[in-house]
Amino acid sequence: MTTSEFNQPLGGNDMPRFGGTTTMMRLPAQDTAQGLDACFVGVPMDIGTSNRSGTRHGPRAIRAESCMLRPYNMATGAGPFAKMQVADIGDVAINTFDLKKTAEIITEAYHEILKHDCVPLTLGGDHTLTYPVLRAIKAKHGPVALIHVDAHADTNEHMFGEAIAHGTPFRRAVEDGLLINDKVFQIGLRGTGYAPGDFDWGREQGFTVIPAEECWHKSLTPLMDDIRARIGDAPVYLTYDIDSLDPAFAPGTGTVEMGGLTTIQALEIVRGCKGLNLVGCDLVEVSPQYDVSGSTALIGSNLLYEMLCVLPKTWA
Ligand code: MN
Ligand code: MN
């Protein structure tokens, strides 16, 4: 291995993979995004969850299970650490006693990250966090296209009377004008609803909804070809809820639905984002208490690495 001007993940021949400091991919830690092209950042929250809690422990579990990740992507040839300066900038200091204050804290933290022209890759945390992140993304980039992979639409008007919760972020994002509505794609939706039209609110705003049943038994590479063509050069945010996966693959989450995506389809979705102008990504809803083998967090860590591998600068 030649020496690089950029940060490198600590190799398994320099420190055993089960040793050392628990940063994402065993990258160097730093306090701010200064000088970085991309950063991993945790949002350790679960106070927006509606069923099982525990995602406050998600970022730490994802970091721990990322220890096996090596720098090069053998399938795609991507070598993100040869092209970008990347570090783990730690966690956002949320207020675990106040969800509304936490949303403000998150937006402020991402204003700070984006000030450095750094692409944030977020380790969640429950899906509430995506709305305050998108507020900061809009301030930097304007309204964005959205690829939203999830078992759920997360477009509820309210949850238990509250506007901010993990089932409302994309309703609030539309209301605030954060999205290019006809470039929003929701993939993997399924399960039971309160009414037969529960997934139609997004469609009425211009979203394209691809329910899980339309994904069964097939490659999602053609779908991603179509999505890339329809998004074009617009800035894009990728938000990946781990519960989009079938619980056979990813049981460690709070609102489980059967009949979900496979890990192969997850790779097809993320790898299918290559060529898009990605300005931010997140991986949310990993809840380690329900993750007896650690595989949910491990899959989450791999998908975050795959996101890094499709950022524009990796291929510039
Ligand atoms: Mn969600
Ligand atoms: Mn979900």
Tab-separated table of C-alpha atoms and ligand atoms in Angstrom:
chain	number	residue	atom	x	y	z
A	1	MET	CA	0.000	0.000	0.000
A	2	THR	CA	1.415	3.375	-0.991
A	3	THR	CA	1.187	6.303	1.367
A	4	SER	CA	-1.750	8.597	0.710
A	5	GLU	CA	-2.435	12.265	1.244
A	6	PHE	CA	-5.829	11.200	2.602
A	7	ASN	CA	-6.983	9.517	5.819
A	8	GLN	CA	-7.014	5.740	5.584
A	9	PRO	CA	-8.959	3.203	7.645
A	10	LEU	CA	-6.689	1.509	10.168
A	11	GLY	CA	-5.683	-1.837	8.636
A	12	GLY	CA	-6.077	-5.244	10.210
A	13	ASN	CA	-2.302	-5.764	10.077
A	14	ASP	CA	-1.651	-2.616	12.114
A	15	MET	CA	-4.153	-3.256	14.901
A	16	PRO	CA	-6.384	-6.323	15.289
A	17	ARG	CA	-9.833	-5.595	13.870
A	18	PHE	CA	-11.399	-6.079	17.297
A	19	GLY	CA	-9.018	-3.547	18.881
A	20	GLY	CA	-8.401	0.171	18.763
A	21	THR	CA	-10.760	3.143	18.880
A	22	THR	CA	-14.312	2.463	17.724
A	23	THR	CA	-14.701	4.978	14.915
A	24	MET	CA	-16.576	4.321	11.670
A	25	MET	CA	-14.353	2.096	9.509
A	26	ARG	CA	-11.513	2.730	12.006
A	27	LEU	CA	-10.972	6.131	10.399
A	28	PRO	CA	-9.369	9.019	12.269
A	29	ALA	CA	-11.753	11.019	14.464
A	30	GLN	CA	-11.962	14.788	14.361
A	31	ASP	CA	-14.248	17.326	15.992
A	32	THR	CA	-15.494	19.229	12.945
A	33	ALA	CA	-15.906	18.683	9.203
A	34	GLN	CA	-13.118	21.120	8.381
A	35	GLY	CA	-10.980	19.888	5.488
A	36	LEU	CA	-13.211	16.897	4.777
A	37	ASP	CA	-14.870	15.895	1.518
A	38	ALA	CA	-17.205	13.522	3.379
A	39	CYS	CA	-17.774	12.659	7.005
A	40	PHE	CA	-19.460	9.994	9.053
A	41	VAL	CA	-21.563	11.544	11.816
A	42	GLY	CA	-23.830	9.892	14.382
A	43	VAL	CA	-27.224	11.102	15.604
A	44	PRO	CA	-27.839	8.904	18.670
A	45	MET	CA	-31.567	9.400	19.126
A	46	ASP	CA	-34.647	7.251	19.671
A	47	ILE	CA	-37.045	9.757	21.214
A	48	GLY	CA	-38.953	9.962	17.914
A	49	THR	CA	-39.766	6.230	17.766
A	50	SER	CA	-43.330	4.938	17.965
A	51	ASN	CA	-42.828	1.280	18.913
A	52	ARG	CA	-39.588	-0.343	20.077
A	53	SER	CA	-36.931	2.182	21.102
A	54	GLY	CA	-33.180	1.649	21.159
A	55	THR	CA	-31.892	3.449	18.064
A	56	ARG	CA	-29.985	5.809	20.371
A	57	HIS	CA	-27.465	2.969	20.479
A	58	GLY	CA	-27.419	2.621	16.671
A	59	PRO	CA	-24.406	4.798	15.821
A	60	ARG	CA	-22.188	3.029	18.356
A	61	ALA	CA	-23.253	-0.420	17.106
A	62	ILE	CA	-22.755	0.551	13.467
A	63	ARG	CA	-19.265	1.838	14.256
A	64	ALA	CA	-18.411	-1.377	16.135
A	65	GLU	CA	-19.636	-3.612	13.299
A	66	SER	CA	-17.803	-1.523	10.684
A	67	CYS	CA	-14.447	-2.851	11.913
A	68	MET	CA	-14.214	-5.456	9.143
A	69	LEU	CA	-14.595	-2.966	6.291
A	70	ARG	CA	-11.545	-2.672	4.053
A	71	PRO	CA	-10.852	0.354	1.832
A	72	TYR	CA	-11.579	-1.036	-1.655
A	73	ASN	CA	-14.932	-2.123	-3.077
A	74	MET	CA	-14.221	-5.379	-4.873
A	75	ALA	CA	-17.445	-5.325	-6.893
A	76	THR	CA	-17.411	-1.752	-8.170
A	77	GLY	CA	-13.694	-0.902	-8.039
A	78	ALA	CA	-14.389	2.164	-5.896
A	79	GLY	CA	-11.553	3.358	-3.673
A	80	PRO	CA	-13.084	6.302	-1.810
A	81	PHE	CA	-10.065	6.848	0.449
A	82	ALA	CA	-7.811	7.347	-2.585
A	83	LYS	CA	-9.992	10.254	-3.742
A	84	MET	CA	-11.505	11.939	-0.694
A	85	GLN	CA	-10.596	13.102	2.764
A	86	VAL	CA	-12.973	11.294	5.127
A	87	ALA	CA	-13.176	11.126	8.922
A	88	ASP	CA	-15.592	10.275	11.711
A	89	ILE	CA	-16.707	13.524	13.359
A	90	GLY	CA	-18.487	11.840	16.244
A	91	ASP	CA	-22.082	12.351	17.351
A	92	VAL	CA	-24.481	15.276	17.404
A	93	ALA	CA	-25.125	16.228	21.055
A	94	ILE	CA	-28.899	15.860	20.947
A	95	ASN	CA	-31.141	16.700	23.920
A	96	THR	CA	-32.588	13.291	24.777
A	97	PHE	CA	-35.289	14.920	26.944
A	98	ASP	CA	-36.694	17.185	24.217
A	99	LEU	CA	-37.494	16.089	20.659
A	100	LYS	CA	-38.302	19.564	19.322
A	101	LYS	CA	-35.070	21.022	20.690
A	102	THR	CA	-33.243	18.004	19.272
A	103	ALA	CA	-34.552	18.802	15.786
A	104	GLU	CA	-33.156	22.345	16.110
A	105	ILE	CA	-29.828	21.003	17.404
A	106	ILE	CA	-29.557	18.647	14.414
A	107	THR	CA	-30.266	21.382	11.861
A	108	GLU	CA	-27.643	23.633	13.458
A	109	ALA	CA	-25.084	20.805	13.506
A	110	TYR	CA	-25.621	20.132	9.786
A	111	HIS	CA	-25.401	23.827	8.897
A	112	GLU	CA	-21.949	23.634	10.486
A	113	ILE	CA	-20.965	20.469	8.573
A	114	LEU	CA	-22.217	21.805	5.231
A	115	LYS	CA	-20.357	25.083	5.731
A	116	HIS	CA	-17.201	23.045	5.060
A	117	ASP	CA	-18.523	21.694	1.713
A	118	CYS	CA	-18.523	18.248	3.295
A	119	VAL	CA	-21.006	15.497	2.377
A	120	PRO	CA	-22.554	14.074	5.581
A	121	LEU	CA	-23.123	10.326	5.870
A	122	THR	CA	-25.308	9.930	8.935
A	123	LEU	CA	-25.432	6.991	11.322
A	124	GLY	CA	-28.901	6.951	12.934
A	125	GLY	CA	-30.719	7.201	15.114
A	126	ASP	CA	-34.433	7.120	14.354
A	127	HIS	CA	-35.884	8.474	11.113
A	128	THR	CA	-37.023	11.726	12.728
A	129	LEU	CA	-33.512	13.021	12.114
A	130	THR	CA	-33.875	13.215	8.332
A	131	TYR	CA	-36.269	16.190	8.458
A	132	PRO	CA	-33.916	18.497	10.399
A	133	VAL	CA	-31.003	17.302	8.238
A	134	LEU	CA	-32.968	18.141	5.070
A	135	ARG	CA	-33.640	21.665	6.411
A	136	ALA	CA	-29.885	22.253	6.490
A	137	ILE	CA	-29.415	20.537	3.110
A	138	LYS	CA	-31.982	22.903	1.558
A	139	ALA	CA	-30.220	25.957	2.975
A	140	LYS	CA	-27.035	24.806	1.246
A	141	HIS	CA	-28.277	23.214	-1.983
A	142	GLY	CA	-31.924	24.279	-2.425
A	143	PRO	CA	-34.696	21.674	-2.711
A	144	VAL	CA	-33.363	18.176	-3.437
A	145	ALA	CA	-34.406	14.969	-5.126
A	146	LEU	CA	-34.919	12.167	-2.626
A	147	ILE	CA	-34.382	8.421	-2.745
A	148	HIS	CA	-36.182	7.055	0.304
A	149	VAL	CA	-35.844	3.326	1.000
A	150	ASP	CA	-38.187	2.183	3.759
A	151	ALA	CA	-40.989	-0.199	4.710
A	152	HIS	CA	-42.972	2.932	5.624
A	153	ALA	CA	-43.912	6.135	3.820
A	154	ASP	CA	-43.157	8.320	6.878
A	155	THR	CA	-45.655	10.881	5.611
A	156	ASN	CA	-48.090	10.881	8.549
A	157	GLU	CA	-49.659	14.236	9.282
A	158	HIS	CA	-49.159	13.725	13.019
A	159	MET	CA	-48.236	10.953	15.434
A	160	PHE	CA	-50.099	11.064	18.736
A	161	GLY	CA	-50.781	14.690	17.903
A	162	GLU	CA	-47.125	15.550	17.374
A	163	ALA	CA	-45.754	17.101	14.176
A	164	ILE	CA	-42.212	15.793	14.689
A	165	ALA	CA	-41.748	12.022	15.013
A	166	HIS	CA	-40.146	9.210	13.030
A	167	GLY	CA	-43.310	8.700	10.961
A	168	THR	CA	-43.648	12.318	9.755
A	169	PRO	CA	-40.336	13.564	8.276
A	170	PHE	CA	-41.322	13.573	4.601
A	171	ARG	CA	-44.683	15.251	5.245
A	172	ARG	CA	-42.852	18.064	7.020
A	173	ALA	CA	-40.199	18.148	4.273
A	174	VAL	CA	-42.879	18.712	1.620
A	175	GLU	CA	-44.613	21.386	3.712
A	176	ASP	CA	-41.300	23.232	4.101
A	177	GLY	CA	-40.475	23.005	0.375
A	178	LEU	CA	-37.330	20.948	1.002
A	179	LEU	CA	-37.928	18.455	-1.824
A	180	ILE	CA	-38.314	18.429	-5.601
A	181	ASN	CA	-41.543	16.485	-5.281
A	182	ASP	CA	-41.552	14.916	-8.734
A	183	LYS	CA	-38.035	13.614	-8.092
A	184	VAL	CA	-38.922	11.762	-4.872
A	185	PHE	CA	-38.806	7.949	-4.989
A	186	GLN	CA	-40.057	5.801	-2.115
A	187	ILE	CA	-38.894	2.181	-2.435
A	188	GLY	CA	-39.958	-0.862	-0.396
A	189	LEU	CA	-43.187	0.335	1.234
A	190	ARG	CA	-45.406	-2.426	2.614
A	191	GLY	CA	-47.329	-3.788	5.567
A	192	THR	CA	-50.590	-2.688	7.133
A	193	GLY	CA	-52.120	0.792	7.092
A	194	TYR	CA	-54.829	2.866	8.689
A	195	ALA	CA	-56.601	3.239	5.325
A	196	PRO	CA	-56.147	1.744	1.831
A	197	GLY	CA	-54.815	5.067	0.524
A	198	ASP	CA	-52.057	5.525	3.087
A	199	PHE	CA	-49.290	5.547	0.456
A	200	ASP	CA	-51.198	7.921	-1.830
A	201	TRP	CA	-50.474	11.197	-0.023
A	202	GLY	CA	-46.960	11.162	-1.462
A	203	ARG	CA	-48.246	10.272	-4.925
A	204	GLU	CA	-50.579	13.269	-4.722
A	205	GLN	CA	-47.504	15.456	-4.112
A	206	GLY	CA	-45.740	13.980	-7.156
A	207	PHE	CA	-43.750	11.205	-5.461
A	208	THR	CA	-43.130	7.888	-7.213
A	209	VAL	CA	-43.964	5.031	-4.839
A	210	ILE	CA	-42.511	1.585	-5.506
A	211	PRO	CA	-44.115	-0.812	-2.988
A	212	ALA	CA	-42.178	-3.881	-1.840
A	213	GLU	CA	-44.432	-6.149	-3.886
A	214	GLU	CA	-43.174	-4.457	-7.069
A	215	CYS	CA	-39.618	-5.277	-5.969
A	216	TRP	CA	-40.149	-8.952	-5.161
A	217	HIS	CA	-38.246	-11.585	-7.138
A	218	LYS	CA	-36.321	-9.159	-9.291
A	219	SER	CA	-33.227	-7.071	-9.719
A	220	LEU	CA	-33.654	-3.398	-8.866
A	221	THR	CA	-30.900	-2.304	-11.256
A	222	PRO	CA	-33.409	-1.399	-14.023
A	223	LEU	CA	-35.439	0.626	-11.509
A	224	MET	CA	-32.330	2.562	-10.535
A	225	ASP	CA	-31.504	3.193	-14.222
A	226	ASP	CA	-34.942	4.786	-14.537
A	227	ILE	CA	-34.577	6.778	-11.309
A	228	ARG	CA	-31.185	8.159	-12.388
A	229	ALA	CA	-32.627	9.240	-15.723
A	230	ARG	CA	-35.519	10.987	-14.004
A	231	ILE	CA	-33.365	12.744	-11.402
A	232	GLY	CA	-30.727	13.941	-13.875
A	233	ASP	CA	-28.318	16.515	-12.470
A	234	ALA	CA	-30.448	17.607	-9.505
A	235	PRO	CA	-28.886	17.398	-6.038
A	236	VAL	CA	-30.026	14.179	-4.355
A	237	TYR	CA	-30.361	13.019	-0.767
A	238	LEU	CA	-30.422	9.263	-0.047
A	239	THR	CA	-32.220	8.151	3.117
A	240	TYR	CA	-32.066	4.449	3.930
A	241	ASP	CA	-34.299	3.024	6.680
A	242	ILE	CA	-32.897	-0.390	7.624
A	243	ASP	CA	-36.471	-1.695	8.089
A	244	SER	CA	-36.803	-1.656	4.289
A	245	LEU	CA	-34.920	-4.950	4.479
A	246	ASP	CA	-36.743	-8.144	5.294
A	247	PRO	CA	-36.513	-8.922	9.026
A	248	ALA	CA	-34.771	-12.164	8.083
A	249	PHE	CA	-31.790	-9.960	7.164
A	250	ALA	CA	-32.268	-7.022	9.534
A	251	PRO	CA	-34.265	-7.919	12.652
A	252	GLY	CA	-32.597	-5.236	14.774
A	253	THR	CA	-35.053	-2.421	14.269
A	254	GLY	CA	-38.151	-0.999	15.908
A	255	THR	CA	-41.044	-1.242	13.439
A	256	VAL	CA	-40.670	-4.574	11.664
A	257	GLU	CA	-42.600	-5.521	8.494
A	258	MET	CA	-42.373	-8.873	6.722
A	259	GLY	CA	-41.865	-9.315	2.970
A	260	GLY	CA	-39.026	-6.820	2.631
A	261	LEU	CA	-36.033	-6.249	0.390
A	262	THR	CA	-32.992	-8.497	0.255
A	263	THR	CA	-29.461	-7.339	1.020
A	264	ILE	CA	-28.656	-7.881	-2.671
A	265	GLN	CA	-31.441	-5.472	-3.644
A	266	ALA	CA	-30.113	-2.970	-1.078
A	267	LEU	CA	-26.719	-3.113	-2.802
A	268	GLU	CA	-28.372	-2.663	-6.196
A	269	ILE	CA	-30.172	0.453	-4.922
A	270	VAL	CA	-27.105	2.088	-3.390
A	271	ARG	CA	-24.745	1.106	-6.225
A	272	GLY	CA	-27.420	2.358	-8.626
A	273	CYS	CA	-26.905	5.846	-7.189
A	274	LYS	CA	-23.501	6.102	-8.892
A	275	GLY	CA	-23.623	9.046	-11.274
A	276	LEU	CA	-26.099	11.036	-9.213
A	277	ASN	CA	-25.210	14.335	-7.561
A	278	LEU	CA	-25.481	12.960	-4.020
A	279	VAL	CA	-25.232	15.710	-1.397
A	280	GLY	CA	-25.996	13.636	1.706
A	281	CYS	CA	-26.998	10.170	2.872
A	282	ASP	CA	-28.261	8.533	6.023
A	283	LEU	CA	-28.778	5.035	7.397
A	284	VAL	CA	-31.405	5.013	10.125
A	285	GLU	CA	-33.385	2.846	12.549
A	286	VAL	CA	-30.765	0.305	13.658
A	287	SER	CA	-31.780	-0.783	17.171
A	288	PRO	CA	-29.045	-2.991	18.640
A	289	GLN	CA	-31.089	-4.565	21.462
A	290	TYR	CA	-33.114	-6.482	18.861
A	291	ASP	CA	-30.029	-7.364	16.853
A	292	VAL	CA	-28.820	-10.515	18.566
A	293	SER	CA	-26.157	-11.398	15.973
A	294	GLY	CA	-25.141	-7.815	15.222
A	295	SER	CA	-25.956	-8.408	11.555
A	296	THR	CA	-28.388	-5.477	11.279
A	297	ALA	CA	-25.700	-3.041	12.398
A	298	LEU	CA	-23.156	-4.836	10.207
A	299	ILE	CA	-25.386	-4.519	7.133
A	300	GLY	CA	-25.985	-0.866	8.035
A	301	SER	CA	-22.250	-0.217	8.229
A	302	ASN	CA	-21.713	-1.867	4.842
A	303	LEU	CA	-24.475	0.196	3.237
A	304	LEU	CA	-22.915	3.398	4.612
A	305	TYR	CA	-19.610	2.326	3.044
A	306	GLU	CA	-21.407	1.652	-0.250
A	307	MET	CA	-22.872	5.188	-0.052
A	308	LEU	CA	-19.358	6.590	0.324
A	309	CYS	CA	-18.392	4.557	-2.758
A	310	VAL	CA	-20.985	6.270	-4.972
A	311	LEU	CA	-20.324	9.885	-3.955
A	312	PRO	CA	-19.407	12.021	-6.988
A	313	LYS	CA	-15.862	12.713	-5.743
A	314	THR	CA	-15.097	8.992	-5.519
A	315	TRP	CA	-15.416	8.861	-9.303
A	316	ALA	CA	-14.194	12.374	-10.168
B	1	MN	MN	-38.564	5.383	8.192
B	2	MN	MN	-39.534	2.292	8.419
